[in-house]
Structure formats: C-alpha cells, structure tokens
CSV table of C-alpha atoms and ligand atoms in Angstrom, one decimal:
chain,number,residue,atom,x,y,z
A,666,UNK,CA,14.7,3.6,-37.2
A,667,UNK,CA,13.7,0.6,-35.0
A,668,UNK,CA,14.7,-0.2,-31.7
A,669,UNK,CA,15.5,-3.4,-29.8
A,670,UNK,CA,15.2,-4.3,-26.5
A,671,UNK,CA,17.3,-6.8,-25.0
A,672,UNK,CA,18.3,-8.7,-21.9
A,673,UNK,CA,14.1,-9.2,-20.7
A,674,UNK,CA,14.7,-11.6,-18.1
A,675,UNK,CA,11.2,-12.6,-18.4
A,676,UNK,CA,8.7,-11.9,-21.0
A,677,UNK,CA,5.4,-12.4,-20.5
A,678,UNK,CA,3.1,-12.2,-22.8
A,679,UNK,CA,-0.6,-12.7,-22.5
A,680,UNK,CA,-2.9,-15.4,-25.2
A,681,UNK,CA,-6.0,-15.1,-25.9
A,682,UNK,CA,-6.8,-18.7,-23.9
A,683,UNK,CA,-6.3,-17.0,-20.6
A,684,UNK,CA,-2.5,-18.3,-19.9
A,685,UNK,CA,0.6,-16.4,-21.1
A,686,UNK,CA,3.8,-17.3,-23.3
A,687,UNK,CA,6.8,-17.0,-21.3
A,688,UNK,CA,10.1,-16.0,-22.6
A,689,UNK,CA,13.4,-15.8,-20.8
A,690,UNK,CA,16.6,-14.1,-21.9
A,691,UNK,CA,14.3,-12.1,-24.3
A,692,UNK,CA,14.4,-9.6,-26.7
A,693,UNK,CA,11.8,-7.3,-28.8
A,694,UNK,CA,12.1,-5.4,-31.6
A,695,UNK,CA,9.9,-2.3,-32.7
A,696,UNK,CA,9.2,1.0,-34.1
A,697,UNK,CA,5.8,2.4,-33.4
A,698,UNK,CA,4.4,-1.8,-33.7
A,699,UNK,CA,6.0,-4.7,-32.3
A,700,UNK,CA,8.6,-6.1,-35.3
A,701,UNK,CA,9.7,-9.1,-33.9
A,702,UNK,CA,9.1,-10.5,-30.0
A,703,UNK,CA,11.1,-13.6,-29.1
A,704,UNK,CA,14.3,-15.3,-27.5
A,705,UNK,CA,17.3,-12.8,-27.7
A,706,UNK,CA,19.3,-15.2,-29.4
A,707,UNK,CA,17.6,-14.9,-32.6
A,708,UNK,CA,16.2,-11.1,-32.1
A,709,UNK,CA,19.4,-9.7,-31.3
A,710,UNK,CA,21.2,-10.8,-34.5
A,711,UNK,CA,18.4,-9.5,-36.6
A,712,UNK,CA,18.9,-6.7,-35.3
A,713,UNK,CA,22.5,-5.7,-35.1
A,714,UNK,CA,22.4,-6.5,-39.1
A,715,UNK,CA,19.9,-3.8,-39.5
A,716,UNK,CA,21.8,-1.1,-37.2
A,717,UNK,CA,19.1,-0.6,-34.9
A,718,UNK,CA,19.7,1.3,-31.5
A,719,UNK,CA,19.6,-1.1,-28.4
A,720,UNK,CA,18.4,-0.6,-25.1
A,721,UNK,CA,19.2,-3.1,-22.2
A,722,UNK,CA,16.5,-3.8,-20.1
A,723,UNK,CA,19.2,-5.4,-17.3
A,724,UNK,CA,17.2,-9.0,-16.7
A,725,UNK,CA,13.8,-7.4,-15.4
A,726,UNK,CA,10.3,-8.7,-16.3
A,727,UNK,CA,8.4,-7.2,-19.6
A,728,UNK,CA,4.6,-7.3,-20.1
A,729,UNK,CA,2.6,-5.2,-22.4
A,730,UNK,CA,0.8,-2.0,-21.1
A,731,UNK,CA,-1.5,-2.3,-18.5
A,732,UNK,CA,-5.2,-1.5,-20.0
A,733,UNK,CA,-7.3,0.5,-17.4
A,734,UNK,CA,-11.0,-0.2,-19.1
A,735,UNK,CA,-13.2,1.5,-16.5
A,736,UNK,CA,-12.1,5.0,-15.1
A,737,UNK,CA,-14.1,8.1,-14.7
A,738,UNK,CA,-11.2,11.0,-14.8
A,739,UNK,CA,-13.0,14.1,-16.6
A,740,UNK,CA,-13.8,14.9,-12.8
A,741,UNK,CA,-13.3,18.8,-11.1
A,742,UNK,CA,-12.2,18.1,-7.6
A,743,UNK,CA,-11.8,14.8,-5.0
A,744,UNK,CA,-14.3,14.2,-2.4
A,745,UNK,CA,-12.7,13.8,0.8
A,746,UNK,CA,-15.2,14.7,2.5
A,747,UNK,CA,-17.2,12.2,1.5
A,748,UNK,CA,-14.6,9.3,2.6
A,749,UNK,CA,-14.4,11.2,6.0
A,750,UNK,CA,-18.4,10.9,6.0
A,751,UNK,CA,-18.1,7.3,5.5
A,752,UNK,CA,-15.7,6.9,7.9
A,753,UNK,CA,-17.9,7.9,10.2
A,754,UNK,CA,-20.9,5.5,9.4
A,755,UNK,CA,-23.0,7.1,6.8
A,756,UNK,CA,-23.2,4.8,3.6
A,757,UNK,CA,-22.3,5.7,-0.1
A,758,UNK,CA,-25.8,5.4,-0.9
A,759,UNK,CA,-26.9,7.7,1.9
A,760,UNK,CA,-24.7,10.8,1.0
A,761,UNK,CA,-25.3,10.0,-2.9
A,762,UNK,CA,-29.7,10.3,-1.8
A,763,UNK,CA,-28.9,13.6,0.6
A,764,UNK,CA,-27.2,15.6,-2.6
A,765,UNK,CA,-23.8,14.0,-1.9
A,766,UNK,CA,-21.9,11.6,-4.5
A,767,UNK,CA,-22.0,11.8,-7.8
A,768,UNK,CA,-24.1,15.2,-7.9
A,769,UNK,CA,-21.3,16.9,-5.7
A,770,UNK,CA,-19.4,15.9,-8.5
A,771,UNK,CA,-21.8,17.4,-11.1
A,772,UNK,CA,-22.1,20.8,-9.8
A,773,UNK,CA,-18.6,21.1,-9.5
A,774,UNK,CA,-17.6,19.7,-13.0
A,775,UNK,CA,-20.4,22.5,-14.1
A,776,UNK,CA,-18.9,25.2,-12.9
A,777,UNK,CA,-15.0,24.8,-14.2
A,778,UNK,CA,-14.4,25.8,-17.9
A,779,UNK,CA,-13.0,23.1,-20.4
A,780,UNK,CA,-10.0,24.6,-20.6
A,781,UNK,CA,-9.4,24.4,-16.8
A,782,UNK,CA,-11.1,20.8,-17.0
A,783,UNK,CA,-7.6,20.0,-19.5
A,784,UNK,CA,-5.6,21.2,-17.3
A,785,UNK,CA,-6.9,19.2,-14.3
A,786,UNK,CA,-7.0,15.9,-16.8
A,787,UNK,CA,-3.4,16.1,-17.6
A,788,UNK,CA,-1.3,15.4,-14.4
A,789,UNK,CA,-3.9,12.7,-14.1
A,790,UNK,CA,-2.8,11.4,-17.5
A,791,UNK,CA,1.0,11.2,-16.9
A,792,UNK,CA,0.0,9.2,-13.6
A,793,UNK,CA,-1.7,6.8,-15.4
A,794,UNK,CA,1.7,6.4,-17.4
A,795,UNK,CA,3.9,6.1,-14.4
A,796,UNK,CA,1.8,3.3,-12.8
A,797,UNK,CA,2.2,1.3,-16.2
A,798,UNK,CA,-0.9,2.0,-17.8
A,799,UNK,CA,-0.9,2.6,-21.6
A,800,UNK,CA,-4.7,2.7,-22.6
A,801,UNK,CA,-7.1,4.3,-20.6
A,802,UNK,CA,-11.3,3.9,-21.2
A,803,UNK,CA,-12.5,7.6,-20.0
A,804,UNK,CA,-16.0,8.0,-19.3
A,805,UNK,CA,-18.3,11.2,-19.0
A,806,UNK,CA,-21.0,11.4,-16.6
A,807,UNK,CA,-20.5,14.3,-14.1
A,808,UNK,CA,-22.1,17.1,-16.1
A,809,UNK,CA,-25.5,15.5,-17.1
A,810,UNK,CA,-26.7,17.5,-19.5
A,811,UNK,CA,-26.0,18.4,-23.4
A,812,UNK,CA,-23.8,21.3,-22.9
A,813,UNK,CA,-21.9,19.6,-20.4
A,814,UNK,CA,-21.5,16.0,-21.2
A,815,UNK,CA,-20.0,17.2,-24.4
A,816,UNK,CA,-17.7,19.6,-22.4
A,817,UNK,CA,-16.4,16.9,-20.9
A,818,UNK,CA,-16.0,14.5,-24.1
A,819,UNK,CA,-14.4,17.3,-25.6
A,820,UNK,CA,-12.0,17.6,-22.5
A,821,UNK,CA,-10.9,14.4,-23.1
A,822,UNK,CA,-10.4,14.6,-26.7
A,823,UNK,CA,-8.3,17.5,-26.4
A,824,UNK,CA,-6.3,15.8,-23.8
A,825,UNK,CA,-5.8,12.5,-25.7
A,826,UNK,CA,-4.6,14.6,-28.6
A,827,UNK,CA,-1.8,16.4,-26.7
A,828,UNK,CA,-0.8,13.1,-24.4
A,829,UNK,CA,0.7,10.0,-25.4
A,830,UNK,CA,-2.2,7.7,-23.6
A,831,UNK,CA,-4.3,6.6,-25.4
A,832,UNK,CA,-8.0,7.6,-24.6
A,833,UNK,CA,-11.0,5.6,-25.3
A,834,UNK,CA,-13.9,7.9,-25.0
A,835,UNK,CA,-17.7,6.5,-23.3
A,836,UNK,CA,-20.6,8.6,-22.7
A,837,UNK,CA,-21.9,7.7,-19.6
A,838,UNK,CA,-24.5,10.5,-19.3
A,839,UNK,CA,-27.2,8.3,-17.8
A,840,UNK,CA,-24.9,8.1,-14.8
A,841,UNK,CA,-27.3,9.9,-12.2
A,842,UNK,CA,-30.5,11.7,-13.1
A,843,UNK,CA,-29.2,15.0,-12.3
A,844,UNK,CA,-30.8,17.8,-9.7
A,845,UNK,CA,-32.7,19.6,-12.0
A,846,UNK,CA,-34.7,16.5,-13.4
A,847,UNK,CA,-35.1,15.2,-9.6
A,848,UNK,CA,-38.9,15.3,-9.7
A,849,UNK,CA,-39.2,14.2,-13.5
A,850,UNK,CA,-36.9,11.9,-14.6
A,851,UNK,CA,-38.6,10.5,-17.5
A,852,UNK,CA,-37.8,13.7,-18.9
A,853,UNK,CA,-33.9,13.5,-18.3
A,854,UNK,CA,-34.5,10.2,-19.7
A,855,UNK,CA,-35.4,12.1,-23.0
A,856,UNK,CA,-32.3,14.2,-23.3
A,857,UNK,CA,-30.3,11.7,-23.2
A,858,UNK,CA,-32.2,9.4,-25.9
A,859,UNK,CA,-33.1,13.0,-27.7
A,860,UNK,CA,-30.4,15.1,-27.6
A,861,UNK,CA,-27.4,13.9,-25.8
A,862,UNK,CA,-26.7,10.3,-27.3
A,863,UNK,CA,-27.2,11.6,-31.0
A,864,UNK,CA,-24.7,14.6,-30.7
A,865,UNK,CA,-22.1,12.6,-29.0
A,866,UNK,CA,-22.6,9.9,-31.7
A,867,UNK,CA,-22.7,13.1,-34.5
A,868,UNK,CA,-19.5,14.5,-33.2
A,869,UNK,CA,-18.0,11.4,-32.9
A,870,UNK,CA,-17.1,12.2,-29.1
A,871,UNK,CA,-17.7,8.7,-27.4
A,872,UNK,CA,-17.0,4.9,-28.7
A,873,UNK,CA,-19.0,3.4,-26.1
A,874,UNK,CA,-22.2,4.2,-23.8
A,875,UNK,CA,-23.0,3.3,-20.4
A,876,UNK,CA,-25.6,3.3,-18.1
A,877,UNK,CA,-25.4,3.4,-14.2
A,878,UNK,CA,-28.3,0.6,-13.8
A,879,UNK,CA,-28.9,0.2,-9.8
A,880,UNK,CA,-31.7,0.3,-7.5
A,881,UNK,CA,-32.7,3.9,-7.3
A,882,UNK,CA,-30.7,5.7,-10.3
A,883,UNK,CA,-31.6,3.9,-13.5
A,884,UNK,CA,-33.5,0.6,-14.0
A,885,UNK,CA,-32.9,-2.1,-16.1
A,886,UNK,CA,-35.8,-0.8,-18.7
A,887,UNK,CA,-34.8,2.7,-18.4
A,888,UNK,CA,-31.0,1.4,-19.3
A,889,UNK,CA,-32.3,-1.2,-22.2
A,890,UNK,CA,-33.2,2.0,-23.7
A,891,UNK,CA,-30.3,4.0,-23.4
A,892,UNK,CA,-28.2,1.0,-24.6
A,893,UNK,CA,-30.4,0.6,-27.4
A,894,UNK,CA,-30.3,4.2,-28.7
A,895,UNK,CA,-26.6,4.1,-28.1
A,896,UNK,CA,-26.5,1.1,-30.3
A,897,UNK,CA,-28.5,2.9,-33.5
A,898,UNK,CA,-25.9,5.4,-33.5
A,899,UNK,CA,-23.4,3.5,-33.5
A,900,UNK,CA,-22.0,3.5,-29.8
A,901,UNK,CA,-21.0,0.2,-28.6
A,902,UNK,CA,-22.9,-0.8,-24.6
A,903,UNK,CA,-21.0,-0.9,-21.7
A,904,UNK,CA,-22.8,-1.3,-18.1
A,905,UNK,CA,-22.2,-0.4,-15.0
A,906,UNK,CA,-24.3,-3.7,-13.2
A,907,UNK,CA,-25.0,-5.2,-10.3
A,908,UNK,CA,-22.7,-2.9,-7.8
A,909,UNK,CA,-24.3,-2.4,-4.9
A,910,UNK,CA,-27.8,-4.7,-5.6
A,911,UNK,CA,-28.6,-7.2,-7.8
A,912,UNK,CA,-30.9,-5.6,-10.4
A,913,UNK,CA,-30.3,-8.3,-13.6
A,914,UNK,CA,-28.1,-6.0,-15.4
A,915,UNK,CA,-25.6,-8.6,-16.1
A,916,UNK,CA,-28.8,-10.4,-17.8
A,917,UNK,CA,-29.2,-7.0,-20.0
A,918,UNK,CA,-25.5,-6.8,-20.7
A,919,UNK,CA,-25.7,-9.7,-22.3
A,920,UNK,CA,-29.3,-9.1,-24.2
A,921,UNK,CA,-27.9,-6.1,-25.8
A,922,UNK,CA,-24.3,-7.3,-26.5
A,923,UNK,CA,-22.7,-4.9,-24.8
A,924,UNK,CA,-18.5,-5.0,-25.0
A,925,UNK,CA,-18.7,-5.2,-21.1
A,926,UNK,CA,-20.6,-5.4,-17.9
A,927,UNK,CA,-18.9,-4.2,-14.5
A,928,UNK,CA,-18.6,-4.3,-10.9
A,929,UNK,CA,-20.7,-7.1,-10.9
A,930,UNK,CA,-20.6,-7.4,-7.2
A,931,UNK,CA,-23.8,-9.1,-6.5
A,932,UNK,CA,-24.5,-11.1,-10.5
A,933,UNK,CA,-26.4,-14.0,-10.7
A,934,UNK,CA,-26.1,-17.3,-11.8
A,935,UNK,CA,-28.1,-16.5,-14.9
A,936,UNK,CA,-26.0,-13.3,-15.5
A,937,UNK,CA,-22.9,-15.2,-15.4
A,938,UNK,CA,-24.4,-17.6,-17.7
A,939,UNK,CA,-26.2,-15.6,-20.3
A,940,UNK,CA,-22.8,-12.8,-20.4
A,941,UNK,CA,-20.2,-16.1,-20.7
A,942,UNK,CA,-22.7,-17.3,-24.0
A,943,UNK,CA,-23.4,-14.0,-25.4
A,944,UNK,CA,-18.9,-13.2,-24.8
A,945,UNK,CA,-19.8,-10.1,-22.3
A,946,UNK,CA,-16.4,-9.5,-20.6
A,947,UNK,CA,-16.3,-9.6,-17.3
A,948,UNK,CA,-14.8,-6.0,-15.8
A,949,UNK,CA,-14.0,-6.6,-11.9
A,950,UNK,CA,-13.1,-3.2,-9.8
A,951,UNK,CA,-12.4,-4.2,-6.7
A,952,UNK,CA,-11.1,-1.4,-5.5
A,953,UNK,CA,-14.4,0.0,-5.2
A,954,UNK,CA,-15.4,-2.6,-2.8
A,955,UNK,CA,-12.7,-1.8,-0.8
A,956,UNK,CA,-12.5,1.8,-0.6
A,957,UNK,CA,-16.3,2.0,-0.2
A,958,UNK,CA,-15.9,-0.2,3.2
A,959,UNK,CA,-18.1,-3.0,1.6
A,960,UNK,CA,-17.4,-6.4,1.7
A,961,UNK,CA,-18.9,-8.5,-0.8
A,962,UNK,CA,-16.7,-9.1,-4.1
A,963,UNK,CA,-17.6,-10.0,-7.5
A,964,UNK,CA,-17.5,-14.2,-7.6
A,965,UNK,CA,-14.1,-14.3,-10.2
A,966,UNK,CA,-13.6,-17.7,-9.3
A,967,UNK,CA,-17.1,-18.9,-10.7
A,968,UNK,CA,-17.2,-16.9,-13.4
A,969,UNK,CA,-13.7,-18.0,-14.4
A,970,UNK,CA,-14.8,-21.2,-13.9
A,971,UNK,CA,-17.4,-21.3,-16.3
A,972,UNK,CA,-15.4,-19.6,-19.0
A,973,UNK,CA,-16.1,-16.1,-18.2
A,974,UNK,CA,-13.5,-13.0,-19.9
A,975,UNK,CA,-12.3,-11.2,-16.7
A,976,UNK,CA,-10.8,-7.3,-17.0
A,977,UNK,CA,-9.5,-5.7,-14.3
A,978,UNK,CA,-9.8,-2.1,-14.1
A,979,UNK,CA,-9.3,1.0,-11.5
A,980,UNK,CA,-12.9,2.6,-11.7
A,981,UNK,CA,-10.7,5.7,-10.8
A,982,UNK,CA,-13.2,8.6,-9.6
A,983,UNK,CA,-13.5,10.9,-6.8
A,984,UNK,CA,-16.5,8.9,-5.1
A,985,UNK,CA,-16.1,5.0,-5.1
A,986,UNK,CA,-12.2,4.5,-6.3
A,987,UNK,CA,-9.6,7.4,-6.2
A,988,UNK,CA,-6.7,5.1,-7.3
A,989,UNK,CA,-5.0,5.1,-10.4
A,990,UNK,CA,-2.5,1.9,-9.5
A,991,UNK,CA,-3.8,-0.8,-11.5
A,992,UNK,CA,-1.0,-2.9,-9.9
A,993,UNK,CA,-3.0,-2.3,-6.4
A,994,UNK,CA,-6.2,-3.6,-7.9
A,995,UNK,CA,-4.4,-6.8,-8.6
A,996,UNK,CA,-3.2,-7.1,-5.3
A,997,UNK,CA,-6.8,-6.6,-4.5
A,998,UNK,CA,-8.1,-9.2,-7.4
A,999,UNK,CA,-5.6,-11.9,-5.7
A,1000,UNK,CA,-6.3,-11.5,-2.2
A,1001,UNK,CA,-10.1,-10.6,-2.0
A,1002,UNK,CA,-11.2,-12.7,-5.5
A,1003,UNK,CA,-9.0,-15.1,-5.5
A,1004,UNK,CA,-7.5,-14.7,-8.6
A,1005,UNK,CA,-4.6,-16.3,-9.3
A,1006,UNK,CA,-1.4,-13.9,-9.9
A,1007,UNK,CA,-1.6,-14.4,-13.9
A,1008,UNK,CA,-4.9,-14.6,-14.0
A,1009,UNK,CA,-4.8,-11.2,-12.6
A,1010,UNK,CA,-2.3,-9.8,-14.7
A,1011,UNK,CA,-3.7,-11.3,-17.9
A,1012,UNK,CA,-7.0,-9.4,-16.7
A,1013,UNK,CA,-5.0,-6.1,-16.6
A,1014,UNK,CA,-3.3,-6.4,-19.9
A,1015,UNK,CA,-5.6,-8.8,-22.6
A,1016,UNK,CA,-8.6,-8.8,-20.9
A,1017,UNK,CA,-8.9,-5.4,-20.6
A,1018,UNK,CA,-8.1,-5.2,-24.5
A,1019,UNK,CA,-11.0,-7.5,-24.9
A,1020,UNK,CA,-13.4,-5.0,-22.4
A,1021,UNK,CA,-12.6,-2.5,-25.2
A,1022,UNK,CA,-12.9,-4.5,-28.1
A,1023,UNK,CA,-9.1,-3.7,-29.1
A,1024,UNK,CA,-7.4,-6.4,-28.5
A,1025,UNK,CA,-6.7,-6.5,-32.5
A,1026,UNK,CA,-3.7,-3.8,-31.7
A,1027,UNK,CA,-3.3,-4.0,-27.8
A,1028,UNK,CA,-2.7,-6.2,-24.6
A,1029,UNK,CA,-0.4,-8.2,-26.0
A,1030,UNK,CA,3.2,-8.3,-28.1
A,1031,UNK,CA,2.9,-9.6,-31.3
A,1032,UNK,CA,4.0,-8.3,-35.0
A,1033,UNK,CA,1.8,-5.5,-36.3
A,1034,UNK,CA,0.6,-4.9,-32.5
A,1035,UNK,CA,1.1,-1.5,-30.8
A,1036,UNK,CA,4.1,-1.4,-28.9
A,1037,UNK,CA,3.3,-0.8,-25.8
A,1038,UNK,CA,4.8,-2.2,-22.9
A,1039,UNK,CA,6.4,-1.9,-19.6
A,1040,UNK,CA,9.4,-3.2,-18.7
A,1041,UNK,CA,9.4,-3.9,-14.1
A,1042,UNK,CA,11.7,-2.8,-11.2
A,1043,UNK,CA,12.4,-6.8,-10.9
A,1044,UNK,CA,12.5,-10.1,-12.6
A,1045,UNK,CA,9.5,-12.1,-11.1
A,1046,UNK,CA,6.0,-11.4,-11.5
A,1047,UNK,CA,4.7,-12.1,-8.3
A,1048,UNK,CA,6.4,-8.6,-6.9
A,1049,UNK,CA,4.1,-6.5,-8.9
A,1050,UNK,CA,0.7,-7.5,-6.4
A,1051,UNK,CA,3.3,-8.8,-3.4
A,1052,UNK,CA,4.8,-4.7,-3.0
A,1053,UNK,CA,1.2,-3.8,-2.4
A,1054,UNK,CA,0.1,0.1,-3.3
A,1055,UNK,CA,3.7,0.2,-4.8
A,1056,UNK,CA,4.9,1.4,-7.9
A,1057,UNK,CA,7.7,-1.3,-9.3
A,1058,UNK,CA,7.2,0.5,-13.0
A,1059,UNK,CA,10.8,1.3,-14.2
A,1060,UNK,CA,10.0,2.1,-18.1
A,1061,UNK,CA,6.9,2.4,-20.4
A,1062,UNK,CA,7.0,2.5,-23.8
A,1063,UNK,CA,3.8,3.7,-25.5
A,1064,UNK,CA,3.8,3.2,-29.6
A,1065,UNK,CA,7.6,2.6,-29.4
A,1066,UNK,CA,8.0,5.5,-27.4
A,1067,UNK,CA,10.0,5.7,-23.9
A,1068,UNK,CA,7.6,7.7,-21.9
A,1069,UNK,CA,8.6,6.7,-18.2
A,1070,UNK,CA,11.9,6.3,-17.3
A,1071,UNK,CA,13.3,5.4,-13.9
A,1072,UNK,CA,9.7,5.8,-13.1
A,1073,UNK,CA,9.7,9.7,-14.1
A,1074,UNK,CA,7.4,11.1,-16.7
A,1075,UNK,CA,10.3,11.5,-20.1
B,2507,NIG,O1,-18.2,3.1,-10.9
B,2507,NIG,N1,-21.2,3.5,-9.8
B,2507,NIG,C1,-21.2,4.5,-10.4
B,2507,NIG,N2,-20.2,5.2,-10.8
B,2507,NIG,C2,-18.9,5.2,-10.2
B,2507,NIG,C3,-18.8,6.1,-9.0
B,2507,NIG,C4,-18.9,7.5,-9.4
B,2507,NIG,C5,-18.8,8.5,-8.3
B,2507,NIG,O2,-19.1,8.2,-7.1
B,2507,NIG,O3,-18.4,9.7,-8.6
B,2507,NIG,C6,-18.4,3.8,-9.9
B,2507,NIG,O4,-18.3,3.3,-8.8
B,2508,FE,FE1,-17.5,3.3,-12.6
C-alpha cells in the first residue's frame, strides 16, 4: 500500500546540473520508490482516489537522504588519547610514525571477534540514521591483513543485512602498511595484490578499493598498482589523495578512472583539471581538517569553478574525523570552503550519489528512485548548517520506510 506525504513546505530536490527544483506546498507519493513527487495539489488527489495512508509533514522542508560516501566505521575503540596528544602539540603524522594512528586502530580491531565487531557497528548505524543519513560508503582498513580485512568486510555485511542503511562496502586494505611488514613493505604490497584484493573481489565483499596515497604510507606507483588490480577484479578505484601533502594523486585518480578522489587538501591545478575531464568526483571532508587542528582546505571554489562534481562526506573514524553529522560538515563546507548553502547540500545528497556511482536509484526524488528522504525540524534550508553541530532531523524514511521519528530510532 503506498503512502503520501503531504503538506512539504519546501521540497528540495537536487538535478544533476548542480542546482535543485524547488517545490512549495508539496507532496510525494511512495512505496519502497518514489511514485509520484510534485505540487500537493495534483499529488494529493491522486492519491486519496487510490486510498493511500497520509502522513502530514506540518510545512517543514524535505530533501532526500543525506549520502555519507567516505566513512571508516568497522573500527574497535575511539582514540581519545590521541586528540588529547594533539592537543598538546604533537602532529597526526607524528603519533601515526611513533605506533600511534591508524595502527592503534589495527591492533585493536585484531583483537575483537566479528561478532563483537557487529555489535560495536550497529549503534553506530542507527546514528547515522538519526543525523539524516540514508546511505553510508563503509571502508575496511584497520586489520591489514587477509584474515582480518575480510573480518571486517564481513562485519559490515552482516550489519547491512540486519539494518535498514544501506551499506556500500570498499576495501581499503592498503590503508597503512601494517607492523609486521614495517621493514618490508614490498611484501605487504603483495598480499594485498596476491591474496587480499582477489578474495574480497571472489566473495564479493567490497564494491570499491582505495588506497591511502601520501607521503610516507603508499606512493602514487605503489597505489597505481593497487587501483589497477582492484580494477581486473572488478572493484571500482576510489582514493584517498592529497590530504596532508601534495603527492599527484588526484592526477592518478583521474588516470585510472576512479569513482572518486578525496580530501584533496593540497590538489593541483593539473589534478583539478585532469579529474574534472576524466568526471572524478570531487569528495571534500572537511571535518578532517578541522578536527586534526590543520588549516588548509580543499580549494571547492576553484574546482566548482571549473566544473568539478563536489561530495561531501564525514570521513567518520576514530583518528582524523569522529563525527557522524553530515549536517556539521556542511556547516564546515560553507564556512571554511565557501560553498554556498545549496551547493553544500546538493554535495551531501547528489553528489555523494555520484561519489558512489548510484545516483541511478539515490540522491534525489524522482519515479522509480529509492525513497529515501528526510523530512527537517523547520521550513528553510539555511537552518540545517546555521544550528551548527545540531541535529534539526525530525523523520527519515529509508525505502519508504519511517525509520526516525521525532528524531528517535522507530
Ligand atoms: O581519511 N587518511 C587516512 N585515513 C583516514 C584516517 C584514519 C585514521 O586515522 O584512523 C582519513 O583521514
Ligand atoms: Fe578516510
């Protein structure tokens, strides 16, 4: 039986130009897709003929689902310690070379069981939800060998089957060469071309693969190959580039075709180029900058400029970006990128649909789309990066489904 939605006092609803439709005194239709999106005058009639339930979203503002296409979640504990470390003066880069960063995360991944890894995932999941967000990228990359990169895949499989996000899966097991391989890392190099890629691939575990390419973990040849291998078994590139230094993986991003490059923090004039031809998207994470005490930002203004996809994401992890409020990011996007509000928002819905090569069935409202959306605490758009590290989220509906209500997990 379908549903309707009625009295949206503003629909927005993202195009594929970069600008949004705008609807007021709107309605939607839907089951588990979109039926029908439009002015409630002709909606509602349609409707009421077919005895559908309605639901009244009292005036507020609708957009679809916020897509979060960059988050590392398949993690065992925060590291606080590490912030407090920072705090102090030491820099991400010098607790990550003393044992610190992502290898604290990798021994401690190691020694929790997948079921316990589930159970960690899950609460993580529903806050996703309640912050608006209906599709979630999940990457791998804190257990850095076979056993243990599929552990965490497998996590995540078990937890998008049991959870109403929606979980796309990335290997991302060239993420640090890890402290076993310390003195050989051509070797770790191997088992991931070898062994890990090809099972992951095999089992059908990951959709994408990624490669943390940066001065001192892996370089832009060792990540061509990883992309590459990635690519013969079917696993679509995805980058993290140009974070902390420039290294020209933008460039490779773009060589390679990958979906998307991010960060992008310190990308060159030729990387902005070569990923606008070759239709990279452009995956921003501010909140990274931020929380890491850095200062420089990825240039969104040029890149928009000359045509550039932009997709904001959370990078949520225990090191660089413990946030899961994609709204906050915008806030972020606007006031340290200068994106414009709607560019911001289009970024978080579409463009991070585009960054995951989906945007066939999400990131915006159309017939035959998913219907996922997200109806605000208030009518105007601007509130949702103005009530900064807020949550405004009243409803979600994920594939027709009311999942959030009054902000509380349903
Ligand atoms: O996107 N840069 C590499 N990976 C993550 C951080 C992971 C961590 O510190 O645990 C990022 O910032
Ligand atoms: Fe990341």
């Amino acid at each position: 039986m379908p549903t309707c939605l009625k009295n949206i006092g503003k629909l927005l609803n993202p195009k594929p130009d970069g600008s949004f439709e705008e609807i007021s005194d709107a309605a939607i239709l839907f089951d588990r897709e979109i039926i029908a999106c439009g002015s409630e005058s002709e909606i509602l009639p349609e409707a009421r003929v077919s005895g559908t339930e309605i639901v009244d979203a009292e005036g507020m503002l609708v957009t679809p689902g916020l897509v979060d296409s960059h988050t590392h979640p398949a993690f065992a504990e925060f590291r606080a310690g590490e912030f407090e470390l920072r705090n102090r003066g030491s820099s991400y880069k010098e607790i990550a070379a003393s044992g610190g960063g992502i290898r604290s995360s990798v021994r401690s991944l190691r020694a929790l069981s997948e079921d316990e890894l589930v159970l960690r995932m899950l609460p993580r999941l529903d806050t996703f939800l309640r912050y608006g967000i209906t599709t979630v990228e999940a990457k791998s990359g804190y257990g850095l060998s076979l056993d243990q990169e599929l552990k965490q895949l497998r996590a995540l499989k078990r937890c998008g089957d049991q959870h109403p996000l929606e979980l796309i899966p990335t290997l991302l097991a060239a993420h640090e060469i890890p402290d076993e391989y310390r003195e050989n890392r051509r070797k770790y190099l191997d088992v991931v071309v070898n062994e890990i890629i090809p099972a992951a691939a095999e089992n059908k575990l990951a959709q994408f693969c990624d490669v943390f390419c940066e001065r001192g973990v892996f370089s832009v040849e060792e990540s061509r190959v990883v992309l590459e291998t990635g690519k013969r078994y079917g696993l679509i590139p995805k980058i993290h580039a140009d974070q902390l230094t420039y290294t020209g993986g933008a460039e490779l991003a773009a060589e390679v075709g990958a979906a998307s490059a991010e960060h992008l923090d310190f990308i060159s004039e030729i990387g902005i180029e070569r990923m606008v031809e070759a239709g990279v998207v452009f995956t921003l994470l501010p909140g990274a900058v931020v929380f890491l005490g850095l200062t420089r930002y990825p240039p969104a203004r040029r890149i928009l400029e000359m045509g550039g996809k932009v997709a904001l994401a959370t990078d949520f992890n225990p090191g660089s970006s413990p946030t899961q409020n994609l709204a906050l990011i915008i806030t972020l996007a606007c006031v340290f990128c200068k994106m414009t509000i709607r560019e911001a928002l289009w970024s978080a819905t579409l463009g991070g649909a585009y960054a995951l090569r989906l945007n066939h069935r999400i990131g915006s409202l159309h017939p035959q789309k998913q219907a996922d959306f997200v109806v605000w605490d208030y009518s105007d758009e601007r509130l949702i990066p103005y009530n900064y590290g807020m949550n405004m989220v009243r409803e979600v509906y994920k594939n027709g489904s009311l999942v959030i209500r009054k902000g509380m997990r349903v």
